[in-house]
Structures are given as C-alpha cells and as structure tokens.
Tab-separated table of C-alpha atoms in Angstrom:
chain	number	residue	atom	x	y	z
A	1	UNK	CA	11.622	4.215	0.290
A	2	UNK	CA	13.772	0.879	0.207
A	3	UNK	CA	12.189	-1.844	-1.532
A	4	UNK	CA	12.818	-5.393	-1.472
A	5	UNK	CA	12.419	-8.192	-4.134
A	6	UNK	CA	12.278	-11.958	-3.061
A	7	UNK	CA	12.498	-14.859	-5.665
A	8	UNK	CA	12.342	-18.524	-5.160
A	9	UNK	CA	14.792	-20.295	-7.009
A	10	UNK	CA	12.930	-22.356	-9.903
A	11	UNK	CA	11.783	-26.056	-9.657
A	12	UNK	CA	14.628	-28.414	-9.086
A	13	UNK	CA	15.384	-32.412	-10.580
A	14	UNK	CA	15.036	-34.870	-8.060
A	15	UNK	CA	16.256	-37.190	-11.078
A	16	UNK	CA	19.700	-36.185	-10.829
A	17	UNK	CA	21.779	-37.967	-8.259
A	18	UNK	CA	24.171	-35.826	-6.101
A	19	UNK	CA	25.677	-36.345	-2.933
A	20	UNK	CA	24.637	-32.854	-2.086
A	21	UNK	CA	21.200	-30.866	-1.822
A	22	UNK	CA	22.666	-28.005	-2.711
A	23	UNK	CA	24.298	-29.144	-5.735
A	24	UNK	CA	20.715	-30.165	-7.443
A	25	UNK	CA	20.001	-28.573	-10.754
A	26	UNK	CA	16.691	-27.380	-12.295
A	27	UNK	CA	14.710	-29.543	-14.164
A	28	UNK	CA	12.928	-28.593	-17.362
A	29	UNK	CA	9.683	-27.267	-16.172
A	30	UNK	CA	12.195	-24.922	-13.647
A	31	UNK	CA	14.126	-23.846	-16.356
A	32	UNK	CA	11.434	-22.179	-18.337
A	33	UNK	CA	9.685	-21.045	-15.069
A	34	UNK	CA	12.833	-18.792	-14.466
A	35	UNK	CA	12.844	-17.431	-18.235
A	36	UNK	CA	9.303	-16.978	-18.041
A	37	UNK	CA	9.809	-14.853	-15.107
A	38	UNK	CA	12.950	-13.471	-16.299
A	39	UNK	CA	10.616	-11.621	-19.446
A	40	UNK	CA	8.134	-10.625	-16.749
A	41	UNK	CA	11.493	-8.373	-15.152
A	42	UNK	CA	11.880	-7.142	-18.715
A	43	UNK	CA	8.016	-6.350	-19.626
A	44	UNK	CA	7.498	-4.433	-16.052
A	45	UNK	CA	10.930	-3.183	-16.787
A	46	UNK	CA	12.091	-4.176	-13.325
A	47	UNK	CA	15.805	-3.951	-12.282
A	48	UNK	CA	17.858	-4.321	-8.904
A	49	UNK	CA	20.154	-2.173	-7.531
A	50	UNK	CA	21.718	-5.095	-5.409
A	51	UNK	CA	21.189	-8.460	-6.000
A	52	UNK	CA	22.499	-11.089	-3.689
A	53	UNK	CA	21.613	-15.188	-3.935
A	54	UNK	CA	22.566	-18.774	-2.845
A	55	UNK	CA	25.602	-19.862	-4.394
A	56	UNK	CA	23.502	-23.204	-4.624
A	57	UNK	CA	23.438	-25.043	-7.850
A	58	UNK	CA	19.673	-24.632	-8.245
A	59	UNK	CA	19.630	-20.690	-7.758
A	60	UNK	CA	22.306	-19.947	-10.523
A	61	UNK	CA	20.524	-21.984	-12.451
A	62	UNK	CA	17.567	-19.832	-11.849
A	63	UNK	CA	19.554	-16.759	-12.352
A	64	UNK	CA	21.056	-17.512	-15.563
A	65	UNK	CA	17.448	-18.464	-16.453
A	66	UNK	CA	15.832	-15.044	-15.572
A	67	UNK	CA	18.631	-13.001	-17.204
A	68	UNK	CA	17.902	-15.137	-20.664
A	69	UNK	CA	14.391	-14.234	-20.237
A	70	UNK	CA	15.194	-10.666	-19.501
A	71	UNK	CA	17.744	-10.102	-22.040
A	72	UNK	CA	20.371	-8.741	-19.434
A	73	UNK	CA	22.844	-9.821	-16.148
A	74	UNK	CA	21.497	-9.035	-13.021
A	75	UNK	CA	25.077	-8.692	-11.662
A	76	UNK	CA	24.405	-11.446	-8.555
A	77	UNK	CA	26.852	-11.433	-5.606
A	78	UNK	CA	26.519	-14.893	-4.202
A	79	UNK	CA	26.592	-15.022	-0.581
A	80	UNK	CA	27.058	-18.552	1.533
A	81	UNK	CA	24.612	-17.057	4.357
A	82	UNK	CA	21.327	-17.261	1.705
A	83	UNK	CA	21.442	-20.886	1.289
A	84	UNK	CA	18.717	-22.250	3.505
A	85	UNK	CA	18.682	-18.939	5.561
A	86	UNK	CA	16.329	-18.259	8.483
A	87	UNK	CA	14.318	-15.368	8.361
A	88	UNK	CA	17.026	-13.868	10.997
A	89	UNK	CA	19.494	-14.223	8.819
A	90	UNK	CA	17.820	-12.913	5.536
A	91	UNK	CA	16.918	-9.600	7.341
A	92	UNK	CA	21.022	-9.562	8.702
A	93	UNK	CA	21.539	-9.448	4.979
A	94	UNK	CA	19.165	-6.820	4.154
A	95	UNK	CA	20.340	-4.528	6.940
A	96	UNK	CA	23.686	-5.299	5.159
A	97	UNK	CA	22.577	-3.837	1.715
A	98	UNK	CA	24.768	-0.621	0.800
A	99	UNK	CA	23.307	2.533	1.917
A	100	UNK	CA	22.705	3.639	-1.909
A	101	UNK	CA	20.341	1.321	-3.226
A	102	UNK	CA	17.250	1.528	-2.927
A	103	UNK	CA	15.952	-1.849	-4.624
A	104	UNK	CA	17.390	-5.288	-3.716
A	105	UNK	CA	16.941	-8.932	-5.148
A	106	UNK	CA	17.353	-11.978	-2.655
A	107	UNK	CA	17.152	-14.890	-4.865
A	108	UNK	CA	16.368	-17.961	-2.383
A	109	UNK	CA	15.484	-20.750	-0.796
A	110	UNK	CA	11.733	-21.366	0.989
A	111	UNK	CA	11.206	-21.698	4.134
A	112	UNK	CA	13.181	-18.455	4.814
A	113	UNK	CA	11.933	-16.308	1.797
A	114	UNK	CA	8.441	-17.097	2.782
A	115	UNK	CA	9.000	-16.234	6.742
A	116	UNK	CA	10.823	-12.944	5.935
A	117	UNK	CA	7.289	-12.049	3.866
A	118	UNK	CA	5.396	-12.559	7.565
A	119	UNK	CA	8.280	-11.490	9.525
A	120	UNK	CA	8.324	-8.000	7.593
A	121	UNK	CA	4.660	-7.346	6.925
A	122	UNK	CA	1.589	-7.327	9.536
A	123	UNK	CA	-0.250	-10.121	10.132
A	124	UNK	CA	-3.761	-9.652	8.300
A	125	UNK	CA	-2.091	-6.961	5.860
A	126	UNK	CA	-3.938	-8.251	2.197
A	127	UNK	CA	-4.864	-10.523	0.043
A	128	UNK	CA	-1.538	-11.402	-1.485
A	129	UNK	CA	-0.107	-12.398	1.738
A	130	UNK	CA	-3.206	-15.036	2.481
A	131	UNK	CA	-1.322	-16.266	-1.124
A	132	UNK	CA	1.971	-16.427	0.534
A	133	UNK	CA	0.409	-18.419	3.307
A	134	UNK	CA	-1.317	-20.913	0.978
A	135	UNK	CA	2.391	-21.381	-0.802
A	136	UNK	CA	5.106	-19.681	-2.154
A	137	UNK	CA	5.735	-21.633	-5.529
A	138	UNK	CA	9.602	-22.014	-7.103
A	139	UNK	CA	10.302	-19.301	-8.761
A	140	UNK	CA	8.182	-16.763	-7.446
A	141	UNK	CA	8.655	-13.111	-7.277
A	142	UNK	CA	7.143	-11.223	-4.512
A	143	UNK	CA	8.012	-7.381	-3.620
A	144	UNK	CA	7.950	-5.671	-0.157
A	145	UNK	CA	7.473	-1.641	0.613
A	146	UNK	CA	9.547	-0.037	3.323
A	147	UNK	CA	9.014	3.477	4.050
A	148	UNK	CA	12.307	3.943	5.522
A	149	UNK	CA	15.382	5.748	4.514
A	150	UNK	CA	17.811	3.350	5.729
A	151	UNK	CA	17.803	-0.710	5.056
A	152	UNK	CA	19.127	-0.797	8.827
A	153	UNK	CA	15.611	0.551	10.014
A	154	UNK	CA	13.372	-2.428	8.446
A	155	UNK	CA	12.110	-4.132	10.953
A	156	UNK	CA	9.080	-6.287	11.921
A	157	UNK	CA	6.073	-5.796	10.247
A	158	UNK	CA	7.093	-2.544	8.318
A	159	UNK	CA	6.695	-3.678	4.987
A	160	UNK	CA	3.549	-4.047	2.693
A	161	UNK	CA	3.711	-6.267	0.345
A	162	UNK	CA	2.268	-5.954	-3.136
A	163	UNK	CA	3.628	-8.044	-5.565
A	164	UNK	CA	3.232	-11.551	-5.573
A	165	UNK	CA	4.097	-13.068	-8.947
A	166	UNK	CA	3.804	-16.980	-9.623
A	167	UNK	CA	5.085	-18.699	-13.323
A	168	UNK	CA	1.526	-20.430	-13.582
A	169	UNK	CA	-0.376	-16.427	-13.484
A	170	UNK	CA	2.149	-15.745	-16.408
A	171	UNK	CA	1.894	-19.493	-17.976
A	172	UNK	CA	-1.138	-21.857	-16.918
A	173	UNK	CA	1.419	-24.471	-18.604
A	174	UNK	CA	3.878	-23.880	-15.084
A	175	UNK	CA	0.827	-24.390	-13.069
A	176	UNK	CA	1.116	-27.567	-10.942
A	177	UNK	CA	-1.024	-29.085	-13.221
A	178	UNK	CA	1.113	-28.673	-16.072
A	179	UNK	CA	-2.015	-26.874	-18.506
C-alpha cells in the first residue's frame, strides 16, 4: 500500500510587490490556514515518510506554517520540478519516491495538485472528488490509496481518494467568507 498526501500551499499576498510569482509570500489569513492544518497533522497524528515541495516562496511559507502547527519538521526536500507542475510531471516525481516509503507529501501548486487527484482516481469514484471538482482551496490536504507495492506501478485511475481536508471544515473563520 503506497499512499500519497497532496497539500496546496496556503493563501498568498497579492499586496506585496515582487518581480516574481514565485517569490509571493502568504498573507495573514494563509498563514494561520497552514498552522491550522499543521495541528490537524498532529491531532490525526499524520507523518510523511518523504516529503518533497516547491522551492517557491509561498510553499515554505506554508511549510514552516504546518510544522508550527504540528509541533515538528517535516524534513522537506525542495524540488524545482513541483513549482507549477503538470500532472505529468507530479506523477514523474512520485514514481521517483524511494522504494521504502510508503507515505509521501507533495506540497504544491493548483492546477497540477488538483489534475493528479483526477488523473490518479476514476472518474465518478465519491463524493470527495465531486469536492475536488468544485475547488481545491489553498492549503488543502487531500490523501490518495494505491494498492500497489511499488510507487513506479501508480498509474491512471488507481488511487481512491479519501481525504479531502479544507482550513474552513477545521475553522469556519478560513472559510471564504471569513466567519
């Protein structure tokens, strides 16, 4: 069983001008989205035996968010291939995944986290991907299934997914809404 965990990096600042998209930082709101999330990791006592994430400004941000929250490091590798990544290119990177782990964190950028979901997992497979479909929210956790012994044998609708984690179900107050 290889399972995979996706999360969307946190809600960025618009406010802050930089040359580069991929140098925007979180905003407020984002900020405690990712510690809100990062105490959800430490309440369903949820840990990673790989994690790998956008070197963007926005995603460490996120990560160094969700290990506050969670009281721990996540030990990130950053790799230059996640930022922005196609679906393609996201499942290169999971076929990539060291042979002994058998959980792994992509921490990410939408569309491509959202398009691996209905890449991996059938079309019609649930109720939680109908909620991927309406929208995957920043910093959203979702988890995907494989009953394979070997990351190299995911493939196309193999997965199930069944966790699909938004701040605003932990915190109406991260809700778009803001209450």
């Amino acid at each position: 069983m290889k399972t995979i965990f996706l999360l969307r990096h946190a809600k960025s600042s618009w406010d802050d001008p930089v040359e580069r998209d991929f140098d925007r930082p979180l905003n407020t709101r984002g900020g405690r989205a990712a510690e809100t999330i990062g105490r959800y990791l430490r309440e369903q006592s949820l840990a990673f035996d790989s994690v790998v994430a956008s070197p963007a400004v926005r995603v460490i941000e996120t990560l160094d968010g969700v290990e506050s929250g969670a009281g721990r490091r996540l030990g990130a590798t950053f790799d230059k291939r996640v930022y922005m990544a196609s679906a393609p290119t996201l499942l290169d990177i999971v076929h990539e995944t060291d042979a002994d782990a058998e959980t792994l964190l992509l921490v990410g950028h939408n569309p491509g986290l959202e398009d691996l979901i209905f890449l991996l997992t059938p079309a019609g497979s649930g109720t939680l991907r109908k909620e991927v479909d309406i929208k995957y929210p920043t910093a959203t956790l979702a988890e995907m299934r494989f009953d394979v012994e070997r990351w190299e044998d995911i493939d196309e609708a193999t997965g199930e997914l069944v966790r699909f984690i938004r701040p605003r179900d932990l915190d109406p107050t991260l809700g778009p809404d803001g209450t």
